[in-house]
Amino acid sequence: MIAKKIGSIYAKYFLILASVAFYSYWDIRNLPILLVSIAVNFFVGRRIVETKKKAWLITGIAFNLLFLAYYKYADFFLDNANALLDTSFPHLDIVLPLGISFFTFTQTAYLVDAYKGETTAYSKSDYLLFVTIFPHLIAGPIIYHKDMIPQFSEESRYKFNFDNFAKGVTWFVIGLFKKVVIADWMSNVANLVFEHSEHLSILEAWGGSLAYTLQLYFDFSGYSEMAVGIALMLNYNLPINFNAPYKACSIIDFWRRWHITLSAFLKNYLYIPLGGNRNGHHMRNIMLTMLLGGLWHGAGWTFVIWGDSWMLYLY
């Protein structure tokens, strides 16, 4: 029994090291950013669990928002300040760290749940693996402590499981096909249409728009399924992120099927805390939620307009 326990601990630390190495492979300069985020959120989370003080929650959320704003939106803010104030602030030319939105949102949800009393004082290794586990780290899905961390203490997770491995390979191959074959082919079609946008017939314009729509879906859902497959090969369960969204019967149904973990995050950690459909501010809360959902996708006015345009459909 003791030997099995020690083996599980070694396996856990090996997976942590593998995940850190995976994240560092693209650009090791991103690693300190990830580790600082983890260290601060772990410390604040412990303080929340111990003191139950809202001030610690506000501190943690403020840190995460400022952290994300600096790396993702600083140049966007400077551009708009220069346009409005006729100034000439130089660009910071910040290179966006890989997966920063995903690991920031994951940890923000953890802090909120800690304040609600839904977490315990997790060990450093469990928390580190929870944030860094490599199948989800780069592009999601967003994961939650209550779903992932209990898996780390189950010894069966550290034994080879042929059924899980076979299912994982199947998920991975399907996702890889969607990403490399369908999405990349659709990308070529969409790019060709956009490059000749001034000389298109209405059918060509619609064809390009549909190709771009399908490219986005097969690219992102393909990666999500690859992540699910890799995790399953390792005996871990990640949440499904897409559920045939283009079979939806309404816009609301579409959002329940598209990027499910982000939609759940926006609903549970933004829309409901804002008041949801209570207090007579239903539309305001929807607008703010979709606005921030749009900004999450990128720093630009097109994403702001895209986010708020959904409010009109939902209304």
C-alpha atoms as a printed R data frame, in Angstrom:
    type eleno elety resid chain resno       x      y       z
1   ATOM     1    CA   MET     A     1   0.000  0.000   0.000
2   ATOM     2    CA   ILE     A     2   2.806  2.396   0.935
3   ATOM     3    CA   ALA     A     3   4.686  1.526  -2.265
4   ATOM     4    CA   LYS     A     4   1.549  2.267  -4.315
5   ATOM     5    CA   LYS     A     5   1.111  5.609  -2.524
6   ATOM     6    CA   ILE     A     6   4.727  6.582  -3.198
7   ATOM     7    CA   GLY     A     7   4.317  5.556  -6.841
8   ATOM     8    CA   SER     A     8   1.243  7.773  -7.148
9   ATOM     9    CA   ILE     A     9   3.148 10.723  -5.686
10  ATOM    10    CA   TYR     A    10   6.022 10.238  -8.124
11  ATOM    11    CA   ALA     A    11   3.567  9.940 -11.013
12  ATOM    12    CA   LYS     A    12   1.882 13.176  -9.954
13  ATOM    13    CA   TYR     A    13   5.191 15.072  -9.805
14  ATOM    14    CA   PHE     A    14   6.258 13.614 -13.146
15  ATOM    15    CA   LEU     A    15   3.030 14.902 -14.702
16  ATOM    16    CA   ILE     A    16   3.635 18.341 -13.168
17  ATOM    17    CA   LEU     A    17   7.152 18.443 -14.639
18  ATOM    18    CA   ALA     A    18   5.871 17.214 -18.012
19  ATOM    19    CA   SER     A    19   3.181 19.914 -18.011
20  ATOM    20    CA   VAL     A    20   5.674 22.656 -17.120
21  ATOM    21    CA   ALA     A    21   8.045 21.417 -19.840
22  ATOM    22    CA   PHE     A    22   5.173 21.353 -22.338
23  ATOM    23    CA   TYR     A    23   4.241 24.945 -21.496
24  ATOM    24    CA   SER     A    24   7.876 26.104 -21.674
25  ATOM    25    CA   TYR     A    25   8.524 24.489 -25.056
26  ATOM    26    CA   TRP     A    26   6.982 27.343 -27.075
27  ATOM    27    CA   ASP     A    27   8.735 30.123 -25.139
28  ATOM    28    CA   ILE     A    28  10.320 29.539 -21.744
29  ATOM    29    CA   ARG     A    29   9.927 33.267 -20.987
30  ATOM    30    CA   ASN     A    30   6.226 32.555 -20.448
31  ATOM    31    CA   LEU     A    31   6.964 30.158 -17.589
32  ATOM    32    CA   PRO     A    32   7.663 32.791 -14.883
33  ATOM    33    CA   ILE     A    33   4.365 34.490 -15.762
34  ATOM    34    CA   LEU     A    34   2.450 31.247 -15.255
35  ATOM    35    CA   LEU     A    35   4.279 30.446 -12.006
36  ATOM    36    CA   VAL     A    36   3.735 33.935 -10.559
37  ATOM    37    CA   SER     A    37   0.017 33.661 -11.317
38  ATOM    38    CA   ILE     A    38  -0.146 30.242  -9.647
39  ATOM    39    CA   ALA     A    39   1.826 31.360  -6.584
40  ATOM    40    CA   VAL     A    40  -0.292 34.463  -5.972
41  ATOM    41    CA   ASN     A    41  -3.612 32.661  -6.462
42  ATOM    42    CA   PHE     A    42  -2.553 29.747  -4.264
43  ATOM    43    CA   PHE     A    43  -1.504 32.134  -1.477
44  ATOM    44    CA   VAL     A    44  -4.687 34.206  -1.743
45  ATOM    45    CA   GLY     A    45  -6.825 31.063  -1.915
46  ATOM    46    CA   ARG     A    46  -5.252 29.789   1.319
47  ATOM    47    CA   ARG     A    47  -5.944 33.144   3.008
48  ATOM    48    CA   ILE     A    48  -9.564 33.027   1.861
49  ATOM    49    CA   VAL     A    49 -10.038 29.492   3.210
50  ATOM    50    CA   GLU     A    50  -8.432 30.426   6.546
51  ATOM    51    CA   THR     A    51 -10.010 33.856   7.133
52  ATOM    52    CA   LYS     A    52 -13.233 33.837   5.061
53  ATOM    53    CA   LYS     A    53 -12.595 37.536   4.475
54  ATOM    54    CA   LYS     A    54 -14.029 39.127   1.347
55  ATOM    55    CA   ALA     A    55 -11.043 41.484   1.170
56  ATOM    56    CA   TRP     A    56  -8.839 38.573   0.155
57  ATOM    57    CA   LEU     A    57 -11.288 37.589  -2.579
58  ATOM    58    CA   ILE     A    58 -11.324 41.145  -3.923
59  ATOM    59    CA   THR     A    59  -7.517 41.213  -3.808
60  ATOM    60    CA   GLY     A    60  -7.236 37.969  -5.756
61  ATOM    61    CA   ILE     A    61  -9.778 38.938  -8.404
62  ATOM    62    CA   ALA     A    62  -8.209 42.400  -8.789
63  ATOM    63    CA   PHE     A    63  -4.800 40.795  -9.270
64  ATOM    64    CA   ASN     A    64  -6.145 38.420 -11.930
65  ATOM    65    CA   LEU     A    65  -7.978 41.176 -13.806
66  ATOM    66    CA   LEU     A    66  -4.967 43.505 -13.758
67  ATOM    67    CA   PHE     A    67  -2.706 40.610 -14.724
68  ATOM    68    CA   LEU     A    68  -4.920 39.779 -17.700
69  ATOM    69    CA   ALA     A    69  -5.476 43.440 -18.632
70  ATOM    70    CA   TYR     A    70  -1.753 44.154 -18.772
71  ATOM    71    CA   TYR     A    71  -0.771 41.215 -20.939
72  ATOM    72    CA   LYS     A    72  -3.839 41.083 -23.152
73  ATOM    73    CA   TYR     A    73  -5.226 44.625 -23.371
74  ATOM    74    CA   ALA     A    74  -2.438 47.124 -22.584
75  ATOM    75    CA   ASP     A    75  -1.714 48.059 -26.207
76  ATOM    76    CA   PHE     A    76  -5.462 48.214 -26.959
77  ATOM    77    CA   PHE     A    77  -5.912 50.731 -24.124
78  ATOM    78    CA   LEU     A    78  -2.918 52.760 -25.313
79  ATOM    79    CA   ASP     A    79  -4.246 52.870 -28.884
80  ATOM    80    CA   ASN     A    80  -7.592 54.205 -27.683
81  ATOM    81    CA   ALA     A    81  -5.969 56.693 -25.310
82  ATOM    82    CA   ASN     A    82  -3.860 58.037 -28.177
83  ATOM    83    CA   ALA     A    83  -6.938 58.344 -30.400
84  ATOM    84    CA   LEU     A    84  -9.081 60.084 -27.770
85  ATOM    85    CA   LEU     A    85  -6.482 62.314 -26.140
86  ATOM    86    CA   ASP     A    86  -4.294 62.986 -29.177
87  ATOM    87    CA   THR     A    87  -1.303 61.557 -27.347
88  ATOM    88    CA   SER     A    88   1.490 59.355 -28.612
89  ATOM    89    CA   PHE     A    89   2.041 56.700 -25.983
90  ATOM    90    CA   PRO     A    90   4.309 54.033 -27.513
91  ATOM    91    CA   HIS     A    91   3.215 50.424 -27.795
92  ATOM    92    CA   LEU     A    92   4.519 48.097 -25.124
93  ATOM    93    CA   ASP     A    93   4.637 45.297 -27.718
94  ATOM    94    CA   ILE     A    94   3.755 42.684 -25.120
95  ATOM    95    CA   VAL     A    95   3.808 39.115 -26.383
96  ATOM    96    CA   LEU     A    96   0.648 37.423 -25.129
97  ATOM    97    CA   PRO     A    97   1.560 34.453 -22.899
98  ATOM    98    CA   LEU     A    98   0.080 31.165 -24.039
99  ATOM    99    CA   GLY     A    99  -3.168 30.184 -22.359
100 ATOM   100    CA   ILE     A   100  -3.274 33.206 -20.041
101 ATOM   101    CA   SER     A   101  -7.056 33.587 -20.341
102 ATOM   102    CA   PHE     A   102  -7.647 29.935 -19.500
103 ATOM   103    CA   PHE     A   103  -5.407 29.636 -16.458
104 ATOM   104    CA   THR     A   104  -6.565 33.049 -15.176
105 ATOM   105    CA   PHE     A   105 -10.258 32.154 -15.438
106 ATOM   106    CA   THR     A   106  -9.621 28.720 -13.922
107 ATOM   107    CA   GLN     A   107  -7.973 30.289 -10.886
108 ATOM   108    CA   THR     A   108 -10.535 33.082 -10.565
109 ATOM   109    CA   ALA     A   109 -13.286 30.477 -10.296
110 ATOM   110    CA   TYR     A   110 -11.209 28.708  -7.644
111 ATOM   111    CA   LEU     A   111 -10.971 31.915  -5.550
112 ATOM   112    CA   VAL     A   112 -14.721 32.513  -5.748
113 ATOM   113    CA   ASP     A   113 -15.451 28.921  -4.724
114 ATOM   114    CA   ALA     A   114 -12.957 29.241  -1.857
115 ATOM   115    CA   TYR     A   115 -14.880 32.244  -0.563
116 ATOM   116    CA   LYS     A   116 -18.131 30.267  -0.817
117 ATOM   117    CA   GLY     A   117 -16.585 27.545   1.314
118 ATOM   118    CA   GLU     A   118 -16.589 25.009  -1.522
119 ATOM   119    CA   THR     A   119 -12.845 24.255  -1.401
120 ATOM   120    CA   THR     A   120 -10.373 22.919   1.114
121 ATOM   121    CA   ALA     A   121  -6.738 23.821   1.739
122 ATOM   122    CA   TYR     A   122  -5.386 21.871  -1.231
123 ATOM   123    CA   SER     A   123  -1.763 20.788  -1.230
124 ATOM   124    CA   LYS     A   124   0.747 22.718  -3.327
125 ATOM   125    CA   SER     A   125   1.245 19.766  -5.661
126 ATOM   126    CA   ASP     A   126  -2.488 19.234  -6.216
127 ATOM   127    CA   TYR     A   127  -3.045 22.918  -6.951
128 ATOM   128    CA   LEU     A   128  -0.021 23.115  -9.255
129 ATOM   129    CA   LEU     A   129  -1.164 20.075 -11.232
130 ATOM   130    CA   PHE     A   130  -4.736 21.399 -11.329
131 ATOM   131    CA   VAL     A   131  -3.636 24.612 -13.059
132 ATOM   132    CA   THR     A   132  -0.849 23.248 -15.261
133 ATOM   133    CA   ILE     A   133  -2.131 19.832 -16.393
134 ATOM   134    CA   PHE     A   134  -1.043 20.125 -19.982
135 ATOM   135    CA   PRO     A   135  -3.983 18.879 -22.105
136 ATOM   136    CA   HIS     A   136  -6.080 21.905 -21.104
137 ATOM   137    CA   LEU     A   137  -3.366 24.498 -20.439
138 ATOM   138    CA   ILE     A   138  -2.969 26.126 -23.848
139 ATOM   139    CA   ALA     A   139  -6.540 26.441 -25.117
140 ATOM   140    CA   GLY     A   140  -8.881 24.953 -22.558
141 ATOM   141    CA   PRO     A   141 -11.366 23.713 -21.748
142 ATOM   142    CA   ILE     A   142 -11.710 25.769 -18.567
143 ATOM   143    CA   ILE     A   143 -11.592 23.340 -15.642
144 ATOM   144    CA   TYR     A   144 -12.786 23.550 -12.039
145 ATOM   145    CA   HIS     A   145 -11.122 22.365  -8.850
146 ATOM   146    CA   LYS     A   146 -14.144 20.315  -7.703
147 ATOM   147    CA   ASP     A   147 -13.997 18.283 -10.922
148 ATOM   148    CA   MET     A   148 -10.225 17.842 -11.252
149 ATOM   149    CA   ILE     A   149  -8.445 17.859  -7.890
150 ATOM   150    CA   PRO     A   150 -10.364 14.877  -6.414
151 ATOM   151    CA   GLN     A   151  -9.117 12.822  -9.371
152 ATOM   152    CA   PHE     A   152  -5.502 13.378  -8.283
153 ATOM   153    CA   SER     A   153  -5.971 11.395  -5.054
154 ATOM   154    CA   GLU     A   154  -7.466  8.319  -6.747
155 ATOM   155    CA   GLU     A   155  -4.769  5.667  -7.106
156 ATOM   156    CA   SER     A   156  -6.588  4.084 -10.053
157 ATOM   157    CA   ARG     A   157  -5.667  7.168 -12.081
158 ATOM   158    CA   TYR     A   158  -2.000  6.154 -11.909
159 ATOM   159    CA   LYS     A   159  -2.493  2.691 -13.410
160 ATOM   160    CA   PHE     A   160  -2.658  1.964 -17.115
161 ATOM   161    CA   ASN     A   161  -6.281  1.523 -18.200
162 ATOM   162    CA   PHE     A   162  -6.688  0.007 -21.655
163 ATOM   163    CA   ASP     A   163 -10.323  1.112 -22.034
164 ATOM   164    CA   ASN     A   164  -9.522  4.728 -21.162
165 ATOM   165    CA   PHE     A   165  -6.478  4.687 -23.425
166 ATOM   166    CA   ALA     A   166  -8.496  3.326 -26.370
167 ATOM   167    CA   LYS     A   167 -11.268  5.871 -25.828
168 ATOM   168    CA   GLY     A   168  -8.665  8.625 -25.477
169 ATOM   169    CA   VAL     A   169  -6.984  7.676 -28.746
170 ATOM   170    CA   THR     A   170 -10.395  7.736 -30.458
171 ATOM   171    CA   TRP     A   171 -11.173 11.210 -29.105
172 ATOM   172    CA   PHE     A   172  -7.706 12.422 -30.091
173 ATOM   173    CA   VAL     A   173  -7.869 11.081 -33.651
174 ATOM   174    CA   ILE     A   174 -11.323 12.588 -34.221
175 ATOM   175    CA   GLY     A   175 -10.137 15.953 -32.881
176 ATOM   176    CA   LEU     A   176  -6.931 15.811 -34.927
177 ATOM   177    CA   PHE     A   177  -8.907 15.070 -38.099
178 ATOM   178    CA   LYS     A   178 -11.289 17.972 -37.423
179 ATOM   179    CA   LYS     A   179  -8.358 20.329 -36.747
180 ATOM   180    CA   VAL     A   180  -5.827 19.336 -39.415
181 ATOM   181    CA   VAL     A   181  -8.044 18.143 -42.264
182 ATOM   182    CA   ILE     A   182 -11.361 20.005 -42.040
183 ATOM   183    CA   ALA     A   183 -10.414 23.244 -40.257
184 ATOM   184    CA   ASP     A   184  -7.206 23.807 -42.209
185 ATOM   185    CA   TRP     A   185  -8.961 23.132 -45.525
186 ATOM   186    CA   MET     A   186 -11.764 25.522 -44.585
187 ATOM   187    CA   SER     A   187  -9.106 28.068 -43.650
188 ATOM   188    CA   ASN     A   188  -7.662 27.941 -47.172
189 ATOM   189    CA   VAL     A   189 -11.118 28.540 -48.657
190 ATOM   190    CA   ALA     A   190 -11.905 31.416 -46.282
191 ATOM   191    CA   ASN     A   191  -8.524 33.085 -46.810
192 ATOM   192    CA   LEU     A   192  -8.911 32.886 -50.581
193 ATOM   193    CA   VAL     A   193 -12.312 34.584 -50.394
194 ATOM   194    CA   PHE     A   194 -11.128 37.299 -47.982
195 ATOM   195    CA   GLU     A   195  -8.106 38.060 -50.156
196 ATOM   196    CA   HIS     A   196 -10.447 38.839 -53.091
197 ATOM   197    CA   SER     A   197 -13.211 40.501 -51.094
198 ATOM   198    CA   GLU     A   198 -13.601 43.387 -53.555
199 ATOM   199    CA   HIS     A   199 -14.592 41.122 -56.440
200 ATOM   200    CA   LEU     A   200 -17.020 38.600 -54.988
201 ATOM   201    CA   SER     A   201 -20.420 37.438 -56.071
202 ATOM   202    CA   ILE     A   202 -23.041 37.019 -53.382
203 ATOM   203    CA   LEU     A   203 -22.603 33.229 -53.487
204 ATOM   204    CA   GLU     A   204 -18.835 33.532 -53.101
205 ATOM   205    CA   ALA     A   205 -19.254 35.934 -50.183
206 ATOM   206    CA   TRP     A   206 -21.652 33.584 -48.421
207 ATOM   207    CA   GLY     A   207 -19.353 30.646 -49.174
208 ATOM   208    CA   GLY     A   208 -16.409 32.458 -47.594
209 ATOM   209    CA   SER     A   209 -18.439 33.390 -44.519
210 ATOM   210    CA   LEU     A   210 -19.631 29.825 -44.045
211 ATOM   211    CA   ALA     A   211 -16.115 28.471 -44.583
212 ATOM   212    CA   TYR     A   212 -14.789 30.814 -41.901
213 ATOM   213    CA   THR     A   213 -17.605 29.801 -39.538
214 ATOM   214    CA   LEU     A   214 -16.836 26.118 -40.018
215 ATOM   215    CA   GLN     A   215 -13.097 26.761 -39.702
216 ATOM   216    CA   LEU     A   216 -13.596 28.306 -36.267
217 ATOM   217    CA   TYR     A   217 -15.826 25.467 -35.104
218 ATOM   218    CA   PHE     A   218 -13.709 22.565 -36.346
219 ATOM   219    CA   ASP     A   219 -10.482 24.218 -35.204
220 ATOM   220    CA   PHE     A   220 -11.578 24.897 -31.627
221 ATOM   221    CA   SER     A   221 -13.758 21.831 -31.121
222 ATOM   222    CA   GLY     A   222 -11.016 19.716 -32.680
223 ATOM   223    CA   TYR     A   223  -8.447 20.986 -30.196
224 ATOM   224    CA   SER     A   224 -10.890 20.532 -27.304
225 ATOM   225    CA   GLU     A   225 -11.475 16.909 -28.299
226 ATOM   226    CA   MET     A   226  -7.738 16.326 -28.642
227 ATOM   227    CA   ALA     A   227  -7.351 17.673 -25.089
228 ATOM   228    CA   VAL     A   228 -10.108 15.372 -23.819
229 ATOM   229    CA   GLY     A   229  -8.450 12.448 -25.579
230 ATOM   230    CA   ILE     A   230  -4.957 13.098 -24.201
231 ATOM   231    CA   ALA     A   231  -6.329 13.504 -20.675
232 ATOM   232    CA   LEU     A   232  -8.315 10.278 -20.994
233 ATOM   233    CA   MET     A   233  -5.177  8.417 -22.100
234 ATOM   234    CA   LEU     A   234  -3.725  9.540 -18.757
235 ATOM   235    CA   ASN     A   235  -6.914  8.425 -16.916
236 ATOM   236    CA   TYR     A   236  -8.184 11.963 -16.277
237 ATOM   237    CA   ASN     A   237 -11.571 13.315 -17.295
238 ATOM   238    CA   LEU     A   238 -11.837 16.786 -18.817
239 ATOM   239    CA   PRO     A   239 -15.222 18.390 -19.544
240 ATOM   240    CA   ILE     A   240 -16.712 18.264 -23.038
241 ATOM   241    CA   ASN     A   241 -16.493 21.747 -24.556
242 ATOM   242    CA   PHE     A   242 -18.713 21.476 -27.640
243 ATOM   243    CA   ASN     A   243 -22.004 19.650 -28.166
244 ATOM   244    CA   ALA     A   244 -22.930 19.950 -31.860
245 ATOM   245    CA   PRO     A   245 -23.706 23.713 -31.592
246 ATOM   246    CA   TYR     A   246 -24.887 24.010 -35.198
247 ATOM   247    CA   LYS     A   247 -27.728 21.644 -34.366
248 ATOM   248    CA   ALA     A   248 -29.060 24.264 -31.939
249 ATOM   249    CA   CYS     A   249 -32.670 25.374 -32.316
250 ATOM   250    CA   SER     A   250 -32.121 28.875 -30.905
251 ATOM   251    CA   ILE     A   251 -29.382 31.324 -29.972
252 ATOM   252    CA   ILE     A   252 -29.765 30.398 -26.306
253 ATOM   253    CA   ASP     A   253 -29.448 26.705 -27.187
254 ATOM   254    CA   PHE     A   254 -26.400 27.543 -29.311
255 ATOM   255    CA   TRP     A   255 -24.614 29.115 -26.327
256 ATOM   256    CA   ARG     A   256 -25.383 26.044 -24.245
257 ATOM   257    CA   ARG     A   257 -23.574 23.943 -26.830
258 ATOM   258    CA   TRP     A   258 -20.694 26.237 -27.928
259 ATOM   259    CA   HIS     A   259 -17.586 26.576 -25.714
260 ATOM   260    CA   ILE     A   260 -19.591 25.088 -22.868
261 ATOM   261    CA   THR     A   261 -16.994 25.706 -20.162
262 ATOM   262    CA   LEU     A   262 -16.711 29.423 -21.014
263 ATOM   263    CA   SER     A   263 -20.487 29.819 -21.156
264 ATOM   264    CA   ALA     A   264 -20.752 28.117 -17.753
265 ATOM   265    CA   PHE     A   265 -18.040 30.384 -16.335
266 ATOM   266    CA   LEU     A   266 -19.739 33.547 -17.607
267 ATOM   267    CA   LYS     A   267 -23.080 32.394 -16.229
268 ATOM   268    CA   ASN     A   268 -21.938 31.142 -12.816
269 ATOM   269    CA   TYR     A   269 -19.186 33.641 -12.036
270 ATOM   270    CA   LEU     A   270 -20.430 36.805 -13.749
271 ATOM   271    CA   TYR     A   271 -24.100 36.809 -14.799
272 ATOM   272    CA   ILE     A   272 -25.511 35.284 -11.584
273 ATOM   273    CA   PRO     A   273 -23.281 37.356  -9.224
274 ATOM   274    CA   LEU     A   274 -24.409 40.490 -11.098
275 ATOM   275    CA   GLY     A   275 -27.980 39.559 -10.165
276 ATOM   276    CA   GLY     A   276 -29.015 37.325 -13.049
277 ATOM   277    CA   ASN     A   277 -32.630 37.942 -13.967
278 ATOM   278    CA   ARG     A   278 -33.455 39.377 -10.551
279 ATOM   279    CA   ASN     A   279 -33.820 42.984  -9.421
280 ATOM   280    CA   GLY     A   280 -35.125 44.227 -12.764
281 ATOM   281    CA   HIS     A   281 -31.683 44.420 -14.382
282 ATOM   282    CA   HIS     A   282 -31.882 41.330 -16.573
283 ATOM   283    CA   MET     A   283 -30.841 43.055 -19.810
284 ATOM   284    CA   ARG     A   284 -28.063 45.047 -18.150
285 ATOM   285    CA   ASN     A   285 -26.585 41.867 -16.739
286 ATOM   286    CA   ILE     A   286 -26.811 40.092 -20.094
287 ATOM   287    CA   MET     A   287 -25.152 43.042 -21.822
288 ATOM   288    CA   LEU     A   288 -22.259 43.186 -19.351
289 ATOM   289    CA   THR     A   289 -21.788 39.428 -19.472
290 ATOM   290    CA   MET     A   290 -21.725 39.265 -23.271
291 ATOM   291    CA   LEU     A   291 -19.544 42.388 -23.465
292 ATOM   292    CA   LEU     A   292 -16.912 40.791 -21.267
293 ATOM   293    CA   GLY     A   293 -17.374 37.513 -23.140
294 ATOM   294    CA   GLY     A   294 -16.562 39.373 -26.346
295 ATOM   295    CA   LEU     A   295 -13.502 41.054 -24.833
296 ATOM   296    CA   TRP     A   296 -12.303 37.695 -23.552
297 ATOM   297    CA   HIS     A   297 -11.923 36.566 -27.166
298 ATOM   298    CA   GLY     A   298  -9.593 39.425 -28.057
299 ATOM   299    CA   ALA     A   299  -8.565 43.055 -27.596
300 ATOM   300    CA   GLY     A   300 -10.415 45.095 -30.213
301 ATOM   301    CA   TRP     A   301 -13.596 47.050 -30.832
302 ATOM   302    CA   THR     A   302 -14.807 44.326 -33.165
303 ATOM   303    CA   PHE     A   303 -14.949 41.972 -30.174
304 ATOM   304    CA   VAL     A   304 -16.771 44.616 -28.116
305 ATOM   305    CA   ILE     A   305 -19.370 45.024 -30.870
306 ATOM   306    CA   TRP     A   306 -19.559 41.260 -31.353
307 ATOM   307    CA   GLY     A   307 -20.180 40.747 -27.646
308 ATOM   308    CA   ASP     A   308 -22.927 43.333 -27.351
309 ATOM   309    CA   SER     A   309 -24.525 42.321 -30.654
310 ATOM   310    CA   TRP     A   310 -25.479 39.008 -29.010
311 ATOM   311    CA   MET     A   311 -27.547 40.964 -26.518
312 ATOM   312    CA   LEU     A   312 -29.803 42.128 -29.359
313 ATOM   313    CA   TYR     A   313 -30.380 38.541 -30.477
314 ATOM   314    CA   LEU     A   314 -31.005 37.345 -26.939
315 ATOM   315    CA   TYR     A   315 -33.385 40.230 -26.363
